[in-house]
Coordinates of C-alpha atoms and ligand atoms in Angstrom, one line a residue:
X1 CA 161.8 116.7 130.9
X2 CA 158.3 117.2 131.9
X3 CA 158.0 118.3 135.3
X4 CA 154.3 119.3 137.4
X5 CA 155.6 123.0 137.0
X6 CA 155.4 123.1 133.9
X7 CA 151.6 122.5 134.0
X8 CA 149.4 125.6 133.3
X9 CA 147.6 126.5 136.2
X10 CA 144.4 126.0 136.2
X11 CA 143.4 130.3 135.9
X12 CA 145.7 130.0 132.9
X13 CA 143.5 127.2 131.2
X14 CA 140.2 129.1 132.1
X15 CA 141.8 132.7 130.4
X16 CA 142.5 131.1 127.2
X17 CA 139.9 129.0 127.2
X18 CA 137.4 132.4 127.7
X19 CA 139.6 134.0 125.5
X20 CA 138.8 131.2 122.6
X21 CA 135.4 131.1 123.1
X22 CA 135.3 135.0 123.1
X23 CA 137.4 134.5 119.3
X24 CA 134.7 132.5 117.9
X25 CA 132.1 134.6 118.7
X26 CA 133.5 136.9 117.2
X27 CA 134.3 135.1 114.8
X28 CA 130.7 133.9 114.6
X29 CA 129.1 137.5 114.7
X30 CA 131.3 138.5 111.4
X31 CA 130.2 135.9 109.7
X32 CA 126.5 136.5 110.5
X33 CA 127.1 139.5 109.5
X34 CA 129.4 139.0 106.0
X35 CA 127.9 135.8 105.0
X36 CA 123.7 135.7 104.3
X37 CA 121.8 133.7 105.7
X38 CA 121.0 131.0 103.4
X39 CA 124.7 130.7 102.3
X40 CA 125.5 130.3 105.8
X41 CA 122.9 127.2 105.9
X42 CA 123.8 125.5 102.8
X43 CA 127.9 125.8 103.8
X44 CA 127.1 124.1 107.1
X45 CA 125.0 121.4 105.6
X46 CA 127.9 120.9 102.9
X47 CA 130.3 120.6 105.9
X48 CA 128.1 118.3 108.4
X49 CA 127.7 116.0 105.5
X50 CA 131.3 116.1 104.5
X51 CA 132.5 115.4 108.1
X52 CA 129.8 112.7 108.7
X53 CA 130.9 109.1 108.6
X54 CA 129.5 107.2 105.5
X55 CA 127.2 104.0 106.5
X56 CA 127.9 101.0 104.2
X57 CA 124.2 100.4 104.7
X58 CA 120.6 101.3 102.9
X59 CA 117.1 101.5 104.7
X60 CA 114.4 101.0 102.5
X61 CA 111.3 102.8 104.2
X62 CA 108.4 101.2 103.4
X63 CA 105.1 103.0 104.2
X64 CA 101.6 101.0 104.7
X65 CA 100.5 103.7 102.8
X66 CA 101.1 105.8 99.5
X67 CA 99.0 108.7 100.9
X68 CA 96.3 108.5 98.7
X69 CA 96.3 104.2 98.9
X70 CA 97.3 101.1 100.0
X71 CA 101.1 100.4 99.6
X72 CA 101.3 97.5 97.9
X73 CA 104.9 97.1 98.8
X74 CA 104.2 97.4 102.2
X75 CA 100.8 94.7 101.5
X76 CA 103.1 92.2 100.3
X77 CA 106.0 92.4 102.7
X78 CA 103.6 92.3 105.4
X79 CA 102.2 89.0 103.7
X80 CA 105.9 87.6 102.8
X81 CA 107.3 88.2 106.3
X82 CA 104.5 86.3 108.1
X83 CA 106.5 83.4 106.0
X84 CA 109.6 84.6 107.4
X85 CA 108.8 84.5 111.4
X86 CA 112.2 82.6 113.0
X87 CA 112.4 81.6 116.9
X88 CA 114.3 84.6 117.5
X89 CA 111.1 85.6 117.0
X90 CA 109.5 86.8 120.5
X91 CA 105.6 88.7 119.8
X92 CA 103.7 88.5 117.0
X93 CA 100.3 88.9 116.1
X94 CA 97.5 86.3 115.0
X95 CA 94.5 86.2 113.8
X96 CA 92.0 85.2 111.6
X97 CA 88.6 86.4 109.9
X98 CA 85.6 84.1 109.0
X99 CA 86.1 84.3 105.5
X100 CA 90.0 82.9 105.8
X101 CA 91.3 79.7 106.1
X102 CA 93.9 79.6 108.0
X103 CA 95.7 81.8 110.9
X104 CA 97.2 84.8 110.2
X105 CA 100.6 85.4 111.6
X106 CA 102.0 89.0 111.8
X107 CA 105.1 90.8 113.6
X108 CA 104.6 93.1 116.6
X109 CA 106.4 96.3 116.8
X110 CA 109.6 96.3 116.8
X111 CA 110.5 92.8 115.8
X112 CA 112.6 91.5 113.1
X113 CA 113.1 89.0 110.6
X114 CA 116.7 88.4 108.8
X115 CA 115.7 86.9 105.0
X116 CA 118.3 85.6 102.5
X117 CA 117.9 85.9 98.9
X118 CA 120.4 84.7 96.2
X119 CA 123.0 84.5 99.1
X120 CA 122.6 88.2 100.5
X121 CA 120.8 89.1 103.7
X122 CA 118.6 91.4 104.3
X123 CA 117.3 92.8 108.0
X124 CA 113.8 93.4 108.3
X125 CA 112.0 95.6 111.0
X126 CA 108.4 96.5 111.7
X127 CA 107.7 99.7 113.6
X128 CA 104.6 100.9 114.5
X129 CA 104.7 104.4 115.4
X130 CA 101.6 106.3 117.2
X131 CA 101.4 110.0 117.0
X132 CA 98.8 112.8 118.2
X133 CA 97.3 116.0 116.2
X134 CA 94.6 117.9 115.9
X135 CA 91.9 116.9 114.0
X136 CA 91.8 119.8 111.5
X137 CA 88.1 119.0 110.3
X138 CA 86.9 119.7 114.1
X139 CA 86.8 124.2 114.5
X140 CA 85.0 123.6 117.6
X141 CA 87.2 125.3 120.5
X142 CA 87.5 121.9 122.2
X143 CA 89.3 120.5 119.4
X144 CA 89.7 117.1 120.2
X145 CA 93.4 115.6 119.0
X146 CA 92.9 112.4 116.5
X147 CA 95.8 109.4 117.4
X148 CA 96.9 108.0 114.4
X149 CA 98.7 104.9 114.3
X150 CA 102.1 104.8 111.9
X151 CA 103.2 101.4 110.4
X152 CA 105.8 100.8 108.6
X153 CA 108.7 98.3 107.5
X154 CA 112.6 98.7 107.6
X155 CA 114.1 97.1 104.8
X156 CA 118.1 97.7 105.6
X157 CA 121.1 95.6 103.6
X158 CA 124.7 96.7 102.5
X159 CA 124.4 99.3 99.7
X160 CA 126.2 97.5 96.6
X161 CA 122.7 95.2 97.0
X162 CA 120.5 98.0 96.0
X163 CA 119.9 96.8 92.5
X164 CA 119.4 93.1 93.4
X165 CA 116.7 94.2 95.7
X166 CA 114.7 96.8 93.3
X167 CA 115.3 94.4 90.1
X168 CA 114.8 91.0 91.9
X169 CA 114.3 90.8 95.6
X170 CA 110.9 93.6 95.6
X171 CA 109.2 92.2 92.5
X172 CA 109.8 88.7 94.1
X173 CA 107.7 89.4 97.2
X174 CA 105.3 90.8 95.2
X175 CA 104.8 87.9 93.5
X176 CA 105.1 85.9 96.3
X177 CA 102.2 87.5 97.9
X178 CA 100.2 87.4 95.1
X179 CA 100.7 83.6 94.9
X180 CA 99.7 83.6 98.8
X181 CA 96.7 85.7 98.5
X182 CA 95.2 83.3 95.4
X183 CA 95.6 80.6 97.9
X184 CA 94.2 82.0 100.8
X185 CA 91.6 83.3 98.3
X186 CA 88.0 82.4 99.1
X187 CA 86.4 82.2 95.5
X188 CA 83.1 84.3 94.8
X189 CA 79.9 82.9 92.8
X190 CA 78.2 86.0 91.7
X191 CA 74.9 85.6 90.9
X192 CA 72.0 88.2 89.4
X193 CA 69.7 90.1 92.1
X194 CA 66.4 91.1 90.3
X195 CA 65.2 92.4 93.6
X196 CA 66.2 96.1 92.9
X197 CA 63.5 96.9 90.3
X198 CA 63.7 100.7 90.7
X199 CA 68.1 100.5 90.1
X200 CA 68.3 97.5 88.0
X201 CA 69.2 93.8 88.6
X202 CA 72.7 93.6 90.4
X203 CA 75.3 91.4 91.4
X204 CA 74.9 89.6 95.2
X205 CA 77.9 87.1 95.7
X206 CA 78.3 84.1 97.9
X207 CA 81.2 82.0 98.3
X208 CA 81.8 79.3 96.1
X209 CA 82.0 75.8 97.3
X210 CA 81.9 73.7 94.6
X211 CA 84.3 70.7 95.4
X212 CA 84.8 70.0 91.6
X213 CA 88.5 69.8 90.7
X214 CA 90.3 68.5 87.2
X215 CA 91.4 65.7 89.6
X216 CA 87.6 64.8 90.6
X217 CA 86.3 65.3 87.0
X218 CA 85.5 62.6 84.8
X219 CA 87.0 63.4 81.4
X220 CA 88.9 61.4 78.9
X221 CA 92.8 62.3 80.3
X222 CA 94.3 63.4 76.7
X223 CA 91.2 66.4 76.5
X224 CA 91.4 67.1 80.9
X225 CA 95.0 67.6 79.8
X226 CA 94.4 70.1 76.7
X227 CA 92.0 71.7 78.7
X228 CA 94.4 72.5 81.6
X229 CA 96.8 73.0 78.9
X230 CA 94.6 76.1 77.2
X231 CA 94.4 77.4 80.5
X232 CA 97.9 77.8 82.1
X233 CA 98.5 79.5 78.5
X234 CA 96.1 81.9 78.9
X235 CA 97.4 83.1 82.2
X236 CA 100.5 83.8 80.9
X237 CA 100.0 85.3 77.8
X238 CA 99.1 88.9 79.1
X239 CA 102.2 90.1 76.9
X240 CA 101.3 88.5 73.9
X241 CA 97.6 90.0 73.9
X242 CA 98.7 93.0 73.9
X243 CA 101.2 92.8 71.2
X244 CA 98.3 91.5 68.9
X245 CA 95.8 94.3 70.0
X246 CA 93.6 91.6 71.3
X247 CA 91.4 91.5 74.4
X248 CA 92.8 89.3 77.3
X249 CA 89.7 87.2 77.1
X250 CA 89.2 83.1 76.0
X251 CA 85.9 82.1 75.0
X252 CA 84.6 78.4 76.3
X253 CA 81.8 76.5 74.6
X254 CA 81.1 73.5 76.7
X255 CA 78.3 71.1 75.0
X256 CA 77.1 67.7 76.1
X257 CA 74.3 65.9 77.5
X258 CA 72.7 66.4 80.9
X259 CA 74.5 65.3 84.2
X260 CA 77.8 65.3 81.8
X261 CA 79.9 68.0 83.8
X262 CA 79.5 71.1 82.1
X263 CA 78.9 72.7 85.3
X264 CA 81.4 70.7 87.3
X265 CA 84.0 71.8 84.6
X266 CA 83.3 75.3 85.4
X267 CA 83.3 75.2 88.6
X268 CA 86.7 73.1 88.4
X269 CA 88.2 75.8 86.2
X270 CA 87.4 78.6 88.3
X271 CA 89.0 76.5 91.2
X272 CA 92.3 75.8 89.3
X273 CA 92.4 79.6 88.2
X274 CA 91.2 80.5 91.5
X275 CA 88.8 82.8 89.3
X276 CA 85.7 83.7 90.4
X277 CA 82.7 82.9 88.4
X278 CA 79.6 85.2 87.3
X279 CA 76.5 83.7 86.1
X280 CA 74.3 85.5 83.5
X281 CA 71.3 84.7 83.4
X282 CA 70.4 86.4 80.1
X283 CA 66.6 85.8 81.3
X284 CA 66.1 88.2 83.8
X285 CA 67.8 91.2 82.0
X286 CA 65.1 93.4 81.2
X287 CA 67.2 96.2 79.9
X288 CA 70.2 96.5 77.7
X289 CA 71.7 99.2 79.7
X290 CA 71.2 96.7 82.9
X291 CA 73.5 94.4 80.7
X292 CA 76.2 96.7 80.1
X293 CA 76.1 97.9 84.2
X294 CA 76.4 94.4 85.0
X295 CA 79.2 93.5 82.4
X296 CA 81.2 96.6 83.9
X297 CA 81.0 95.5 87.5
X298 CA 82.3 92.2 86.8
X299 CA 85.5 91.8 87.8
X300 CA 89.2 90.7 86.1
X301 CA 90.2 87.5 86.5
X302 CA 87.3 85.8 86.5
X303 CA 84.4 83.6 84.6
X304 CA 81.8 84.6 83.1
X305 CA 79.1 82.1 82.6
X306 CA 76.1 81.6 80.5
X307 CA 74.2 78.3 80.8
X308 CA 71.5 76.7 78.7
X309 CA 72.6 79.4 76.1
X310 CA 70.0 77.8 73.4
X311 CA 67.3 78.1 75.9
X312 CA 68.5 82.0 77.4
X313 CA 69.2 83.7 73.9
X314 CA 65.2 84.9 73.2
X315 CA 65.4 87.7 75.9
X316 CA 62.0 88.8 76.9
X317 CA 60.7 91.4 75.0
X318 CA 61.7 94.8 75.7
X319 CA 60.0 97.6 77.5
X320 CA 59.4 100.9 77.7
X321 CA 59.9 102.3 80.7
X322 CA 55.8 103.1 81.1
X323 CA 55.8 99.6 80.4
X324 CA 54.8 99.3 76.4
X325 CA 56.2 97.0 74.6
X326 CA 59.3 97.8 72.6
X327 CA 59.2 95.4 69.9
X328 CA 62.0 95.7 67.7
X329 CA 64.5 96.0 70.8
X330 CA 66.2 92.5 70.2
X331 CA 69.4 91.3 71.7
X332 CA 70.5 88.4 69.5
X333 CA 74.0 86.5 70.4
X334 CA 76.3 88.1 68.2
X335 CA 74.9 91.5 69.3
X336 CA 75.4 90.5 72.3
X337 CA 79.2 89.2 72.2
X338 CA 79.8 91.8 70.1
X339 CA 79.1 94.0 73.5
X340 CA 81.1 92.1 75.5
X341 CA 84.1 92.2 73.2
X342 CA 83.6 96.1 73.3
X343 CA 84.0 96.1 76.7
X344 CA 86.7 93.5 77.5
X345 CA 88.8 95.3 74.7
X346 CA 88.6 98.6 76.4
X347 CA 88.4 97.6 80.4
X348 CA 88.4 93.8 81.0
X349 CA 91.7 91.6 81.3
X350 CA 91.9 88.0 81.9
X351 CA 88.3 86.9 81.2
X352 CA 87.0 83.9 80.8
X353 CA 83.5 83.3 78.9
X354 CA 81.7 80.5 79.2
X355 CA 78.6 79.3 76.9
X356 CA 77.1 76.1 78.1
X357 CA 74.2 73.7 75.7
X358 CA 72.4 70.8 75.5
X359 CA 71.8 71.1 72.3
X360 CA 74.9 72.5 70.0
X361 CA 73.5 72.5 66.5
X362 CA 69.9 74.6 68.6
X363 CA 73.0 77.2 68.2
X364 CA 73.4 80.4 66.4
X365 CA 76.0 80.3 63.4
X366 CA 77.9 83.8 64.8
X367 CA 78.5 81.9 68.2
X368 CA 80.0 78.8 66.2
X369 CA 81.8 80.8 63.8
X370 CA 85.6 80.4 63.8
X371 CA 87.8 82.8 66.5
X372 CA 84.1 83.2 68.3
X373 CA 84.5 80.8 70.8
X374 CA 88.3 79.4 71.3
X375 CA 87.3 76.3 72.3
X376 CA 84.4 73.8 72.1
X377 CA 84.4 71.0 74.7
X378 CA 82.0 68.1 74.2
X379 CA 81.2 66.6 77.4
X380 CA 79.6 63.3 76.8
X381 CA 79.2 59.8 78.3
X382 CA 81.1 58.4 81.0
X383 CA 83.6 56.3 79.2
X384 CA 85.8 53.4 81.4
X385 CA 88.4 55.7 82.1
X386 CA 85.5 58.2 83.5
X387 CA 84.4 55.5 85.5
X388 CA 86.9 54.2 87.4
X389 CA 88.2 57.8 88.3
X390 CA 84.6 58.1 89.8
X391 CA 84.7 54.5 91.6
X392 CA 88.5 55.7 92.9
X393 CA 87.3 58.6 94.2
X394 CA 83.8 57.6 95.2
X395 CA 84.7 54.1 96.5
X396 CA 87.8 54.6 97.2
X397 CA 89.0 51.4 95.3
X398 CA 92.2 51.3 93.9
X399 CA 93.2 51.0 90.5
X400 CA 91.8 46.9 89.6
X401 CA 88.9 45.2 91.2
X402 CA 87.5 42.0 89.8
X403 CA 84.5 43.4 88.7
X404 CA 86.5 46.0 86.5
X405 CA 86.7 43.9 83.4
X406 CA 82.5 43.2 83.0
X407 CA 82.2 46.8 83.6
X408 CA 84.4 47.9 81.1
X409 CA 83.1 45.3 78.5
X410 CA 79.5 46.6 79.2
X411 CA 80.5 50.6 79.9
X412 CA 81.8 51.1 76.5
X413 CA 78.3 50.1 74.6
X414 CA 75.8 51.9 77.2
X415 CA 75.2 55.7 77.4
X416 CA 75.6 56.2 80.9
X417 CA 75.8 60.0 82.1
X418 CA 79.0 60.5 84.9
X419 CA 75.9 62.0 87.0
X420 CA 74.3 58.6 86.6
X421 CA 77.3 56.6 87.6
X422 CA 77.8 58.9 90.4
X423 CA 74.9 58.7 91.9
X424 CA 74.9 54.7 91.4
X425 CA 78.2 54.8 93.6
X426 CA 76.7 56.4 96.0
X427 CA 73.8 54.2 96.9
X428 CA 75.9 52.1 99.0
X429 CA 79.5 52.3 101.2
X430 CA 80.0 48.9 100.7
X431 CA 82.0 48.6 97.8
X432 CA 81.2 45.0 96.6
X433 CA 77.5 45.5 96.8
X434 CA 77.8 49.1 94.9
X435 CA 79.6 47.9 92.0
X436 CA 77.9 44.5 91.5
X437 CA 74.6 47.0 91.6
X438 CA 76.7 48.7 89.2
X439 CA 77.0 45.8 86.7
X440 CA 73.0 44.9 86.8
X441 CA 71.9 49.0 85.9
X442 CA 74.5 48.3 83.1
X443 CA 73.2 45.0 82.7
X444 CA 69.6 46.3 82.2
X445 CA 70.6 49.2 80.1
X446 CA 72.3 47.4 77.5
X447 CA 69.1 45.5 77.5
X448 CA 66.8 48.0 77.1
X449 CA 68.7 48.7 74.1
X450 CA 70.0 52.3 75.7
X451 CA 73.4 51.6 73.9
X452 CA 76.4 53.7 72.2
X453 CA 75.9 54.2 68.1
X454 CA 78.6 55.3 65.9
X455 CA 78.3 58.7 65.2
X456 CA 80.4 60.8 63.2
X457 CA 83.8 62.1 63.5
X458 CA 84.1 65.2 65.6
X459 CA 86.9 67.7 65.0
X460 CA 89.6 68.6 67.4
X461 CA 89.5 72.8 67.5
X462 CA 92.2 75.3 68.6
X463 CA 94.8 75.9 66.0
X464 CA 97.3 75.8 68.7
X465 CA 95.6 71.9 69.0
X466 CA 95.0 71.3 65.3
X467 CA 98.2 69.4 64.4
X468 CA 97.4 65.9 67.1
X469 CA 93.5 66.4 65.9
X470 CA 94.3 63.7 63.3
X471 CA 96.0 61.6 66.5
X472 CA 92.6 62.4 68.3
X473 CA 90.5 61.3 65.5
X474 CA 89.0 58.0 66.8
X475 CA 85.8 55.8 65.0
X476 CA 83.2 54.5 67.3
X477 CA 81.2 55.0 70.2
X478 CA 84.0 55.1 72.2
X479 CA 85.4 58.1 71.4
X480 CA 82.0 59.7 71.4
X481 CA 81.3 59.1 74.8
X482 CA 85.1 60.0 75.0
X483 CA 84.3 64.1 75.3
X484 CA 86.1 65.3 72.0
X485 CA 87.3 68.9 71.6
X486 CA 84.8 70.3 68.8
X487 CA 85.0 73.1 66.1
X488 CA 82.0 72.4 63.8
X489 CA 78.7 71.6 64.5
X490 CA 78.5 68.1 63.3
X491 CA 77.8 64.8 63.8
X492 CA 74.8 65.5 65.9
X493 CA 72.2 62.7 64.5
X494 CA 68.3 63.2 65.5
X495 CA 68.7 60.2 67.2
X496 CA 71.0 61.3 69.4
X497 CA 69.3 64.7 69.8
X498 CA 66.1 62.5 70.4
X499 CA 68.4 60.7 73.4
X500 CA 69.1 63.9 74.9
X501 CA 65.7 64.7 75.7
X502 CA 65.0 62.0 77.1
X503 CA 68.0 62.3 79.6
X504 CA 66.4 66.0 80.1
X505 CA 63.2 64.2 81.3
X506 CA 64.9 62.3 83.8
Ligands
ATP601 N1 82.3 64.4 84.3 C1 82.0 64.3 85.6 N2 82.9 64.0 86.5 C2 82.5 63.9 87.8 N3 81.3 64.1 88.3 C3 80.3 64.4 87.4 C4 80.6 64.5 86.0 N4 79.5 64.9 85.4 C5 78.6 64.9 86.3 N5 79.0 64.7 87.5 C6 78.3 64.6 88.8 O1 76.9 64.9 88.4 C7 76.5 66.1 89.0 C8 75.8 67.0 88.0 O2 76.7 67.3 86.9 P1 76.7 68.7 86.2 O3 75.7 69.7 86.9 O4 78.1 69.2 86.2 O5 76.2 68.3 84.8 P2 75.8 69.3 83.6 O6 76.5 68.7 82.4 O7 76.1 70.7 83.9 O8 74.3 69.1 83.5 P3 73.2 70.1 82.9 O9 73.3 70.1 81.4 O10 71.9 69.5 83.3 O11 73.4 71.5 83.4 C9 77.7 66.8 89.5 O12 77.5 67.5 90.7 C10 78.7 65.6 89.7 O13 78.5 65.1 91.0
MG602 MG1 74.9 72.4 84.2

């Protein structure tokens, strides 16, 4: 039995508890001695790490910044998380610049966010660490100490998920942000400066405000759709360019009467794409290296556009520098795509090119030439389809109105621009009145003897396209004024050409 005297006193716990301690100093000292120094660090790092308990659980560190740049990681999770914000939520941060759309939520330091993703969860935590050093540029003696401001996210979730969350969970944010940012994405018109004559003509931007949309375009559906179509397989195919040794790049050639929607296509493209678009004007390049400064400093992912390209082609005449004339200096189309083909191939990715004409057969052979220009667009007259998409979304009027059927009868005779009918629906808010105006210009026009002819056929283009060209292949003015997807230069009679300019006097 265990009885008080048999306790050790407590003199008898201090001895051998001095006597211990005295042991493994010696104990200590011999080893300092025996063992070197760096042998004795790397066998008690060996033994803390065997003797410390392992964590089930991974933190991801994820710095706003590589260093040297932005962390993109970091970019995106700060964008995705703003998505994430729950009521257990209790600061976060908001704000918005001119140039965005909407608020922009953040999280304050030190809160978190708990995300699922295919049915694991994964803890989130913003820090925002401050720290104080010297600023090593300043040698002066009252070297003034530079605060600098740490952020950083805590990605932590149980350690069997650390492929799911490199492979799949990462790249998804990523993407996720990117899909956020093209939203929030205010869309740039870049448009030539001449006003720098000692460095050249440059680039000044606004933002780009054009309400045209596929939805508020009048086009026949079946070549909105193709057009759309060609598009959303562009975007895609970055792989496939490169396994063909191709440049990322898809030429437009857009073609049609005035007040047809050649420029409302473009600026509906660049919308859907959320590209934005530069416009060349070929006519105030003076010099060819100015050409090749400004075709560098245009940007991926966006549209390049040259209007009125039969009237823009004859750049001035070249100059010296002392200002005589340099004759034989002459940029000629294909030179000219030639250059940009160059360049795209070497530094460009997902460019768009877009030619725009009155007058197709003004144009030079190397530009119609097959594989020049992926697709040719004929914009033309507003067909009844055109029309009531225009009175829907100018009117507001639902799909039948009793005036519908005259105007279809007369529509399909009369060459009537969308630009024309457009600004006919516009003359009035009262819907009956506008549309029985409506009938009488059409009335009048058909009169005046302002009416459709039967031109040619016109050929469906892209290969991808060519097998329902035959389905597309329609007789009559309908079809005409029905915007058909061109490869050759046909079908364009005097007579119509002669129409044309008259439209262009309007
Ligand atoms: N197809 C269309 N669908 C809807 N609106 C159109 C269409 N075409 C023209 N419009 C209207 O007419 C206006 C002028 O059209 P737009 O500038 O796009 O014609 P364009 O074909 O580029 O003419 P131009 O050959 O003179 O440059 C547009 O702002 C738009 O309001
Ligand atoms: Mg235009």
């Amino acid at each position: 039995m265990f009885s008080p005297r048999d306790m050790p006193s407590p003199s008898s716990i201090f001895s051998a508890y001095a006597s211990m301690t005295a042991s493994i100093m010696l104990l200590r000292s011999m080893a300092n001695e025996l063992i070197p120094q760096p042998i004795r660090a790397y066998l008690f790092n060996t033994f803390r790490y065997l003797i410390k308990p392992r964590s089930p659980t991974l933190t991801l560190i994820i710095e706003d910044s590589t260093g040297i740049a932005r962390n993109q990681v970091y970019d995106a999770a700060e964008a995705y998380l703003s998505t994430r914000v729950s009521p257990e939520n209790e600061r976060l941060k908001i704000s918005k610049n001119p140039k965005e759309k909407k608020l922009t939520i953040r999280l304050e330091k030190g809160e978190k966010v708990v995300d699922y993703f295919n049915g694991a969860c994964f803890k989130w935590r913003f820090i925002c660490a401050e720290s104080e050093k010297n600023n090593p540029n300043d040698h002066s003696s009252s070297n003034i100490s530079v605060r600098s401001e740490k952020r950083l996210f805590e990605l932590s979730f149980p350690k069997k998920h650390k492929e799911i969350v490199l492979d799949s969970y990462l790249p998804f944010i990523l993407e996720k942000a990117k899909e956020m940012k093209d939203e929030e994405r205010v869309l740039k018109m870049h448009t030539l400066n001449t006003s720098y004559c000692y460095s050249g003509v440059k680039w000044d931007s606004i933002n780009l405000e054009h309400p045209s949309t596929f939805e508020t375009l009048a086009m026949e559906p079946e070549l909105k759709n193709a057009v759309i179509e060609d598009l959303d397989r562009f975007v895609k195919r970055r792989e496939f360019y490169k396994r063909v040794g191709r440049a990322w790049k898809r030429g437009y050639l857009l073609y049609g009467p005035p007040g047809t929607g050649k420029s409302s296509l473009i600026a509906a493209m660049a919308n859907y794409l959320k590209f934005d678009i530069f416009d060349l004007q070929l006519g105030n390049i003076v010099r060819d290296s100015d050409l090749r400064k400004l075709l560098l400093a245009t940007a991926n992912r966006s549209i390049l556009v040259i209007e009125d390209i039969d009237c823009s082609v004859d750049l001035p005449e070249r100059r010296h520098g002392d200002g005589r004339k340099q004759t034989d200096v002459q940029l000629t189309l294909s030179g000219l795509l030639n250059f940009i083909d160059g360049l795209w191939s070497s530094c460009g990715d997902e460019r768009i090119i877009i030619f725009t004409t009155n007058h197709k057969e003004r144009l030079d052979p190397a530009l119609l030439r097959p594989g020049r220009m992926d697709m040719h667009i004929h914009m033309s007259y507003c067909s009844y389809q055109g029309f009531k998409l225009l009175a829907s979304n100018y009117l507001e009027i639902p799909s039948e109105h009793h005036l519908f059927g005259e105007i279809e009868g007369l529509i399909e005779d009369i060459q009537i621009t969308p630009a024309q009918v457009a600004e006919e629906l516009m003359k009035n808010e009262d819907a009956e009145a506008t549309l029985e105006g409506f009938v009488k210009l059409l009335k009048r026009k058909k009169m005046e003897g302002d009416v459709c002819e039967n031109f040619g056929t016109e050929k469906a283009e892209p290969p991808h396209q060519q097998q329902s060209q035959s389905k597309r292949r329609k007789v009559g003015c309908k079809q005409k004024r029905g915007v058909g997807i061109s490869k050759s230069n046909i079908g364009v009679t005097q007579r119509r050409t002669r129409r044309m300019r008259r439209e262009c006097s309007f």
